[in-house]
mmCIF file of C-alpha atoms in Angstrom:
data_model
loop_
_atom_site.group_PDB
_atom_site.id
_atom_site.type_symbol
_atom_site.label_atom_id
_atom_site.label_comp_id
_atom_site.label_asym_id
_atom_site.label_seq_id
_atom_site.Cartn_x
_atom_site.Cartn_y
_atom_site.Cartn_z
ATOM 1 C CA MET A 675 -116.705 -22.531 -80.336
ATOM 2 C CA ILE A 676 -120.100 -22.479 -82.252
ATOM 3 C CA ALA A 677 -120.544 -26.149 -82.530
ATOM 4 C CA LEU A 678 -119.524 -26.283 -78.780
ATOM 5 C CA CYS A 679 -122.329 -23.705 -77.873
ATOM 6 C CA ILE A 680 -124.860 -25.563 -80.010
ATOM 7 C CA THR A 681 -123.943 -28.906 -78.219
ATOM 8 C CA TRP A 682 -124.390 -27.144 -74.735
ATOM 9 C CA GLY A 683 -127.387 -25.302 -75.504
ATOM 10 C CA LEU A 684 -128.985 -28.535 -76.668
ATOM 11 C CA GLN A 685 -128.356 -30.173 -73.380
ATOM 12 C CA GLN A 686 -131.438 -28.939 -71.443
ATOM 13 C CA VAL A 687 -133.478 -29.650 -74.494
ATOM 14 C CA ALA A 688 -132.229 -33.368 -74.441
ATOM 15 C CA ILE A 689 -133.021 -33.777 -70.708
ATOM 16 C CA LYS A 690 -136.586 -32.562 -71.036
ATOM 17 C CA LEU A 691 -137.314 -34.554 -74.146
ATOM 18 C CA ALA A 692 -136.392 -37.591 -72.387
ATOM 19 C CA ALA A 693 -137.959 -36.801 -69.034
ATOM 20 C CA ALA A 694 -141.030 -39.135 -69.576
ATOM 21 C CA ASP A 695 -138.792 -42.160 -69.973
ATOM 22 C CA ILE A 696 -135.968 -41.497 -67.520
ATOM 23 C CA ALA A 697 -136.179 -38.924 -64.891
ATOM 24 C CA PRO A 698 -133.995 -35.738 -65.183
ATOM 25 C CA VAL A 699 -131.935 -36.522 -61.728
ATOM 26 C CA MET A 700 -131.336 -40.271 -63.412
ATOM 27 C CA GLN A 701 -130.343 -38.660 -66.577
ATOM 28 C CA ALA A 702 -127.767 -36.417 -64.775
ATOM 29 C CA SER A 703 -126.586 -39.410 -62.691
ATOM 30 C CA ALA A 704 -126.045 -41.646 -65.534
ATOM 31 C CA ARG A 705 -124.444 -38.946 -67.792
ATOM 32 C CA SER A 706 -122.057 -38.480 -64.803
ATOM 33 C CA GLY A 707 -121.059 -41.800 -64.390
ATOM 34 C CA ILE A 708 -120.535 -42.478 -68.115
ATOM 35 C CA ALA A 709 -118.495 -39.327 -68.499
ATOM 36 C CA ALA A 710 -116.398 -40.067 -65.222
ATOM 37 C CA LEU A 711 -115.676 -43.624 -66.395
ATOM 38 C CA LEU A 712 -114.298 -42.037 -69.720
ATOM 39 C CA VAL A 713 -112.264 -39.464 -68.014
ATOM 40 C CA ALA A 714 -110.682 -41.991 -65.545
ATOM 41 C CA LEU A 715 -109.714 -44.138 -68.629
ATOM 42 C CA LEU A 716 -108.073 -41.188 -70.478
ATOM 43 C CA MET A 717 -106.340 -40.244 -67.358
ATOM 44 C CA SER A 718 -105.042 -43.769 -66.797
ATOM 45 C CA TRP A 719 -103.617 -43.630 -70.462
ATOM 46 C CA ARG A 720 -102.205 -40.098 -70.489
ATOM 47 C CA GLY A 721 -101.440 -39.393 -66.754
ATOM 48 C CA GLY A 722 -103.064 -37.150 -64.647
ATOM 49 C CA TRP A 723 -103.566 -38.910 -61.398
ATOM 50 C CA GLU A 724 -100.676 -37.259 -59.695
ATOM 51 C CA GLY A 725 -102.915 -34.532 -58.409
ATOM 52 C CA LEU A 726 -104.243 -36.853 -55.977
ATOM 53 C CA ARG A 727 -100.959 -36.927 -53.935
ATOM 54 C CA GLN A 728 -101.179 -33.076 -53.701
ATOM 55 C CA GLY A 729 -104.008 -32.653 -51.359
ATOM 56 C CA THR A 730 -106.491 -31.733 -53.915
ATOM 57 C CA TRP A 731 -109.293 -34.170 -52.676
ATOM 58 C CA PRO A 732 -110.957 -32.078 -50.148
ATOM 59 C CA ALA A 733 -111.454 -29.258 -52.623
ATOM 60 C CA GLY A 734 -112.228 -31.913 -55.196
ATOM 61 C CA LEU A 735 -115.076 -33.347 -53.054
ATOM 62 C CA LEU A 736 -116.345 -30.073 -52.464
ATOM 63 C CA ALA A 737 -116.465 -28.978 -55.983
ATOM 64 C CA GLY A 738 -118.126 -32.486 -56.801
ATOM 65 C CA VAL A 739 -120.860 -31.828 -54.276
ATOM 66 C CA LEU A 740 -121.626 -28.259 -55.930
ATOM 67 C CA PHE A 741 -121.547 -29.917 -59.341
ATOM 68 C CA ALA A 742 -124.127 -32.377 -58.330
ATOM 69 C CA LEU A 743 -126.193 -29.834 -56.740
ATOM 70 C CA GLU A 744 -126.185 -27.835 -59.905
ATOM 71 C CA PHE A 745 -127.398 -30.631 -61.817
ATOM 72 C CA LEU A 746 -129.871 -31.753 -59.223
ATOM 73 C CA LEU A 747 -131.323 -28.048 -59.282
ATOM 74 C CA ILE A 748 -131.412 -28.316 -63.398
ATOM 75 C CA ALA A 749 -133.132 -31.402 -63.080
ATOM 76 C CA LEU A 750 -135.969 -30.111 -60.626
ATOM 77 C CA GLY A 751 -136.146 -26.889 -62.576
ATOM 78 C CA LEU A 752 -136.756 -28.646 -65.979
ATOM 79 C CA GLU A 753 -139.722 -30.280 -64.412
ATOM 80 C CA ARG A 754 -141.317 -26.974 -63.728
ATOM 81 C CA THR A 755 -140.151 -24.481 -66.540
ATOM 82 C CA THR A 756 -138.805 -24.342 -70.018
ATOM 83 C CA ALA A 757 -135.305 -25.654 -71.161
ATOM 84 C CA GLY A 758 -134.947 -21.950 -72.713
ATOM 85 C CA HIS A 759 -135.458 -20.408 -69.273
ATOM 86 C CA ILE A 760 -132.914 -22.814 -67.570
ATOM 87 C CA ALA A 761 -130.366 -22.207 -70.333
ATOM 88 C CA VAL A 762 -130.374 -18.423 -69.403
ATOM 89 C CA PHE A 763 -130.482 -18.566 -65.726
ATOM 90 C CA LEU A 764 -127.882 -21.500 -65.513
ATOM 91 C CA TYR A 765 -125.374 -18.929 -67.486
ATOM 92 C CA THR A 766 -125.641 -16.254 -64.899
ATOM 93 C CA SER A 767 -122.878 -18.401 -63.086
ATOM 94 C CA PRO A 768 -119.918 -15.704 -64.184
ATOM 95 C CA ILE A 769 -121.580 -13.180 -62.168
ATOM 96 C CA PHE A 770 -121.661 -15.238 -59.024
ATOM 97 C CA SER A 771 -118.096 -16.442 -59.664
ATOM 98 C CA ALA A 772 -117.051 -13.113 -60.133
ATOM 99 C CA LEU A 773 -118.452 -12.015 -56.877
ATOM 100 C CA GLY A 774 -117.071 -14.939 -55.131
ATOM 101 C CA LEU A 775 -113.454 -14.341 -56.456
ATOM 102 C CA HIS A 776 -113.653 -10.490 -55.772
ATOM 103 C CA LEU A 777 -114.075 -11.218 -52.008
ATOM 104 C CA LEU A 778 -111.453 -14.107 -51.962
ATOM 105 C CA LEU A 779 -108.639 -13.114 -54.152
ATOM 106 C CA PRO A 780 -107.003 -9.862 -54.514
ATOM 107 C CA SER A 781 -106.048 -10.498 -58.251
ATOM 108 C CA GLU A 782 -109.737 -11.060 -59.233
ATOM 109 C CA ARG A 783 -111.381 -7.373 -57.906
ATOM 110 C CA LEU A 784 -114.009 -6.431 -59.999
ATOM 111 C CA ARG A 785 -113.631 -3.128 -62.088
ATOM 112 C CA ARG A 786 -116.062 -0.544 -63.261
ATOM 113 C CA MET A 787 -117.269 -2.223 -66.256
ATOM 114 C CA GLN A 788 -117.644 -5.545 -64.555
ATOM 115 C CA TRP A 789 -119.853 -3.942 -61.715
ATOM 116 C CA LEU A 790 -121.845 -2.418 -64.471
ATOM 117 C CA GLY A 791 -122.372 -5.840 -65.931
ATOM 118 C CA ILE A 792 -123.441 -7.196 -62.602
ATOM 119 C CA GLY A 793 -126.038 -4.566 -62.129
ATOM 120 C CA LEU A 794 -127.381 -5.031 -65.630
ATOM 121 C CA CYS A 795 -127.499 -8.904 -64.978
ATOM 122 C CA PHE A 796 -129.521 -8.550 -61.778
ATOM 123 C CA VAL A 797 -131.822 -5.935 -63.507
ATOM 124 C CA GLY A 798 -132.337 -8.554 -66.396
ATOM 125 C CA ILE A 799 -133.209 -11.374 -63.911
ATOM 126 C CA ALA A 800 -135.809 -9.250 -62.364
ATOM 127 C CA VAL A 801 -137.357 -8.405 -65.969
ATOM 128 C CA ALA A 802 -137.101 -12.152 -66.898
ATOM 129 C CA PHE A 803 -138.825 -13.178 -63.654
ATOM 130 C CA GLY A 804 -141.913 -11.357 -64.739
ATOM 131 C CA GLY A 805 -141.333 -7.387 -65.154
ATOM 132 C CA GLY A 806 -144.467 -5.890 -66.036
ATOM 133 C CA ILE A 807 -146.713 -8.620 -65.244
ATOM 134 C CA SER A 808 -149.219 -8.692 -62.501
ATOM 135 C CA LEU A 809 -148.621 -11.515 -59.784
ATOM 136 C CA ALA A 810 -152.034 -12.542 -60.534
ATOM 137 C CA LYS A 811 -150.910 -13.700 -64.174
ATOM 138 C CA MET A 812 -147.787 -15.305 -63.008
ATOM 139 C CA ASP A 813 -147.183 -18.815 -63.369
ATOM 140 C CA SER A 814 -145.822 -20.040 -59.778
ATOM 141 C CA ARG A 815 -144.740 -23.356 -61.176
ATOM 142 C CA MET A 816 -142.692 -21.864 -63.813
ATOM 143 C CA LEU A 817 -141.390 -19.114 -61.464
ATOM 144 C CA LEU A 818 -140.165 -21.718 -59.077
ATOM 145 C CA GLY A 819 -138.560 -23.715 -61.876
ATOM 146 C CA ASP A 820 -136.792 -20.122 -62.975
ATOM 147 C CA ALA A 821 -135.702 -19.697 -59.318
ATOM 148 C CA LEU A 822 -134.228 -23.225 -59.390
ATOM 149 C CA GLY A 823 -132.161 -22.302 -62.649
ATOM 150 C CA LEU A 824 -130.702 -19.279 -61.121
ATOM 151 C CA LEU A 825 -129.958 -21.264 -57.973
ATOM 152 C CA ALA A 826 -128.273 -23.815 -60.327
ATOM 153 C CA GLY A 827 -126.131 -20.788 -61.724
ATOM 154 C CA MET A 828 -124.960 -19.882 -58.469
ATOM 155 C CA SER A 829 -123.827 -23.525 -57.616
ATOM 156 C CA TRP A 830 -121.893 -23.533 -60.976
ATOM 157 C CA GLY A 831 -120.247 -20.141 -59.855
ATOM 158 C CA ALA A 832 -119.527 -21.395 -56.464
ATOM 159 C CA THR A 833 -117.655 -24.621 -58.015
ATOM 160 C CA THR A 834 -115.737 -21.961 -59.943
ATOM 161 C CA VAL A 835 -114.654 -20.183 -56.922
ATOM 162 C CA VAL A 836 -113.611 -23.497 -55.259
ATOM 163 C CA ILE A 837 -111.626 -24.427 -58.124
ATOM 164 C CA ARG A 838 -109.985 -20.970 -58.581
ATOM 165 C CA ALA A 839 -109.332 -20.348 -54.690
ATOM 166 C CA SER A 840 -107.882 -23.877 -53.953
ATOM 167 C CA LYS A 841 -104.976 -26.408 -55.006
ATOM 168 C CA LEU A 842 -107.511 -27.532 -58.015
ATOM 169 C CA SER A 843 -106.047 -24.566 -59.704
ATOM 170 C CA GLU A 844 -102.735 -26.191 -60.303
ATOM 171 C CA ALA A 845 -104.143 -29.507 -60.639
ATOM 172 C CA PRO A 846 -104.686 -31.329 -64.304
ATOM 173 C CA PRO A 847 -108.164 -30.045 -65.579
ATOM 174 C CA SER A 848 -109.037 -33.590 -66.125
ATOM 175 C CA LEU A 849 -108.541 -34.420 -62.593
ATOM 176 C CA THR A 850 -110.889 -31.629 -61.460
ATOM 177 C CA LEU A 851 -113.433 -32.871 -64.013
ATOM 178 C CA PHE A 852 -113.289 -36.375 -62.636
ATOM 179 C CA TYR A 853 -113.792 -35.009 -59.124
ATOM 180 C CA GLN A 854 -116.865 -33.312 -60.181
ATOM 181 C CA LEU A 855 -118.246 -35.960 -62.249
ATOM 182 C CA ALA A 856 -117.600 -38.985 -59.777
ATOM 183 C CA VAL A 857 -119.042 -37.195 -57.100
ATOM 184 C CA ALA A 858 -122.255 -36.151 -58.913
ATOM 185 C CA PHE A 859 -122.913 -39.794 -60.010
ATOM 186 C CA VAL A 860 -122.591 -41.071 -56.545
ATOM 187 C CA LEU A 861 -124.937 -38.439 -54.784
ATOM 188 C CA LEU A 862 -127.418 -37.740 -57.778
ATOM 189 C CA LEU A 863 -127.796 -42.004 -57.672
ATOM 190 C CA LEU A 864 -128.424 -41.947 -54.040
ATOM 191 C CA ILE A 865 -131.062 -39.154 -54.701
ATOM 192 C CA ALA A 866 -132.471 -41.078 -57.242
ATOM 193 C CA VAL A 867 -132.618 -44.377 -55.518
ATOM 194 C CA VAL A 868 -134.381 -42.721 -52.565
ATOM 195 C CA ASN A 869 -136.933 -40.836 -54.636
ATOM 196 C CA GLY A 870 -137.713 -44.348 -56.259
ATOM 197 C CA GLN A 871 -136.636 -43.064 -59.832
ATOM 198 C CA VAL A 872 -134.297 -45.883 -60.552
ATOM 199 C CA SER A 873 -137.097 -48.352 -60.779
ATOM 200 C CA ARG A 874 -139.170 -46.025 -63.346
ATOM 201 C CA VAL A 875 -136.590 -46.048 -66.038
ATOM 202 C CA GLU A 876 -137.513 -46.991 -69.651
ATOM 203 C CA LEU A 877 -134.756 -47.700 -71.885
ATOM 204 C CA THR A 878 -136.496 -46.167 -75.114
ATOM 205 C CA PRO A 879 -134.209 -44.953 -78.117
ATOM 206 C CA LEU A 880 -134.742 -41.390 -76.960
ATOM 207 C CA ALA A 881 -133.825 -42.224 -73.223
ATOM 208 C CA VAL A 882 -130.442 -43.860 -74.072
ATOM 209 C CA GLY A 883 -129.822 -41.419 -77.043
ATOM 210 C CA SER A 884 -130.333 -38.494 -74.649
ATOM 211 C CA VAL A 885 -127.883 -39.856 -71.814
ATOM 212 C CA LEU A 886 -125.292 -41.052 -74.288
ATOM 213 C CA PHE A 887 -125.444 -37.704 -75.911
ATOM 214 C CA GLN A 888 -124.906 -35.936 -72.258
ATOM 215 C CA GLY A 889 -122.418 -38.255 -71.249
ATOM 216 C CA VAL A 890 -120.144 -38.783 -74.057
ATOM 217 C CA LEU A 891 -120.593 -35.682 -76.439
ATOM 218 C CA VAL A 892 -121.459 -33.000 -73.747
ATOM 219 C CA SER A 893 -119.518 -34.188 -70.550
ATOM 220 C CA PHE A 894 -116.507 -35.717 -72.269
ATOM 221 C CA ILE A 895 -115.761 -34.933 -75.752
ATOM 222 C CA SER A 896 -116.882 -31.239 -75.872
ATOM 223 C CA TYR A 897 -114.962 -30.498 -72.489
ATOM 224 C CA LEU A 898 -111.779 -32.010 -74.073
ATOM 225 C CA ILE A 899 -112.272 -29.484 -77.009
ATOM 226 C CA TRP A 900 -112.755 -26.931 -74.646
ATOM 227 C CA PHE A 901 -109.610 -27.351 -72.767
ATOM 228 C CA TRP A 902 -107.786 -27.825 -76.129
ATOM 229 C CA LEU A 903 -109.228 -24.375 -77.321
ATOM 230 C CA LEU A 904 -108.004 -22.801 -73.729
ATOM 231 C CA ARG A 905 -104.438 -23.817 -74.573
ATOM 232 C CA ARG A 906 -104.465 -21.992 -77.866
ATOM 233 C CA TYR A 907 -106.687 -19.175 -77.612
ATOM 234 C CA LEU A 908 -107.328 -16.358 -75.109
ATOM 235 C CA ALA A 909 -109.668 -17.190 -72.275
ATOM 236 C CA SER A 910 -111.272 -14.220 -72.470
ATOM 237 C CA ASN A 911 -112.146 -14.208 -76.036
ATOM 238 C CA LEU A 912 -113.499 -17.611 -75.852
ATOM 239 C CA ALA A 913 -115.718 -16.711 -72.684
ATOM 240 C CA VAL A 914 -117.323 -13.994 -74.944
ATOM 241 C CA PHE A 915 -118.047 -16.479 -77.653
ATOM 242 C CA SER A 916 -119.525 -19.321 -74.774
ATOM 243 C CA PHE A 917 -122.278 -16.821 -74.153
ATOM 244 C CA MET A 918 -124.015 -17.883 -77.526
ATOM 245 C CA THR A 919 -125.172 -21.043 -75.556
ATOM 246 C CA PRO A 920 -128.114 -19.705 -74.037
ATOM 247 C CA LEU A 921 -129.073 -18.112 -76.996
ATOM 248 C CA PHE A 922 -128.844 -21.664 -78.870
ATOM 249 C CA GLY A 923 -130.518 -23.082 -75.833
ATOM 250 C CA VAL A 924 -133.662 -20.698 -76.059
ATOM 251 C CA THR A 925 -133.820 -21.049 -79.854
ATOM 252 C CA LEU A 926 -133.506 -24.938 -79.913
ATOM 253 C CA GLY A 927 -136.211 -25.056 -76.853
ATOM 254 C CA VAL A 928 -138.584 -23.111 -79.262
ATOM 255 C CA LEU A 929 -137.643 -25.039 -82.503
ATOM 256 C CA ILE A 930 -137.713 -28.678 -80.869
ATOM 257 C CA LEU A 931 -139.835 -28.378 -77.808
ATOM 258 C CA LYS A 932 -142.330 -25.554 -79.290
ATOM 259 C CA GLU A 933 -141.609 -23.742 -76.048
ATOM 260 C CA PRO A 934 -143.384 -20.263 -75.549
ATOM 261 C CA LEU A 935 -141.373 -17.025 -75.654
ATOM 262 C CA THR A 936 -142.675 -13.784 -73.501
ATOM 263 C CA LEU A 937 -141.646 -10.299 -74.325
ATOM 264 C CA ASN A 938 -140.290 -9.764 -70.594
ATOM 265 C CA PHE A 939 -138.115 -12.978 -70.713
ATOM 266 C CA VAL A 940 -136.582 -12.077 -74.087
ATOM 267 C CA GLY A 941 -135.982 -8.383 -72.827
ATOM 268 C CA GLY A 942 -134.591 -9.546 -69.537
ATOM 269 C CA ALA A 943 -132.287 -12.313 -71.220
ATOM 270 C CA VAL A 944 -130.962 -9.807 -73.486
ATOM 271 C CA LEU A 945 -130.123 -7.648 -70.421
ATOM 272 C CA VAL A 946 -128.502 -10.906 -68.677
ATOM 273 C CA LEU A 947 -126.359 -11.651 -71.482
ATOM 274 C CA LEU A 948 -125.156 -8.247 -71.973
ATOM 275 C CA GLY A 949 -124.306 -8.100 -68.183
ATOM 276 C CA ILE A 950 -122.720 -11.399 -68.427
ATOM 277 C CA THR A 951 -120.505 -10.285 -71.487
ATOM 278 C CA LEU A 952 -119.235 -6.770 -69.673
ATOM 279 C CA VAL A 953 -118.356 -9.097 -66.561
ATOM 280 C CA SER A 954 -116.381 -12.005 -68.324
ATOM 281 C CA GLY A 955 -115.303 -10.346 -71.328
ATOM 282 C CA GLU A 956 -114.175 -6.865 -69.659
ATOM 283 C CA ALA A 957 -110.800 -7.428 -70.603
ATOM 284 C CA TRP A 958 -111.459 -8.395 -74.248
ATOM 285 C CA ILE A 959 -113.706 -5.367 -74.422
ATOM 286 C CA ARG A 960 -111.164 -3.039 -72.919
ATOM 287 C CA ARG A 961 -108.529 -4.146 -75.565
ATOM 288 C CA TRP A 962 -110.784 -3.914 -78.392
ATOM 289 C CA LEU A 963 -111.811 -0.138 -77.396
ATOM 290 C CA GLN A 964 -107.965 0.674 -77.013
ATOM 291 C CA SER A 965 -107.299 -0.598 -80.518
ATOM 292 C CA ARG A 966 -109.908 1.794 -81.995
#
């Protein structure tokens, strides 16, 4: 889990590092295309296409559109703010998925501790956006990038709601992943073509390495390891560990990209991560308290 969190935290840093050679939207399209091909080959070898005959494609297309929107927002956000900021705001997704599932599924009703976590998270977002700083000193470009990162987290949360509340909940995880990657590849490539980003690609070692890292290691191998872990360990325990990802994202952004850190962002990020832990790790926390 630590290795996975470092890998996921490095993703935003890799996109920003290679942005001068290949635009973030093109990177997102290319990595989705590479990963979709690898997942399709794996499914052809091990099976998993039967879900197509179970009426999963409408929900699959919707999940794919939301997945594409998430990475479009990440790409646009990284052009305006730091990779560390995007890493933190992106991982607010469990808050939005919990709220959506609370409304749609009776079995997913939020408990008192989870509502407390949601409150802490939104307070943290407010602080991270510039608590204690006058409007005159705020960087409007960075604020817009932070807002795009938060919207990306909302898109990720909406994707989770679609998967949990539709026939995709019973489909093989590999098929759900293929839907997301394939639709994102097509939509993001169309956006890159319309914006003229396809013609502004320089195949430098950094650009190629970034795309391969995202497409092979992040979008394919790391997800396979994640699904393998989910079959062997409690999902609630893994979810708590996964919140190390934004911490690694912020740390790697500072170490590799020399990104600045402000006190209000650090304080807000701590509140956000604490709130997310209370929401997604509520069952684990309750068991731990009962064992004391």
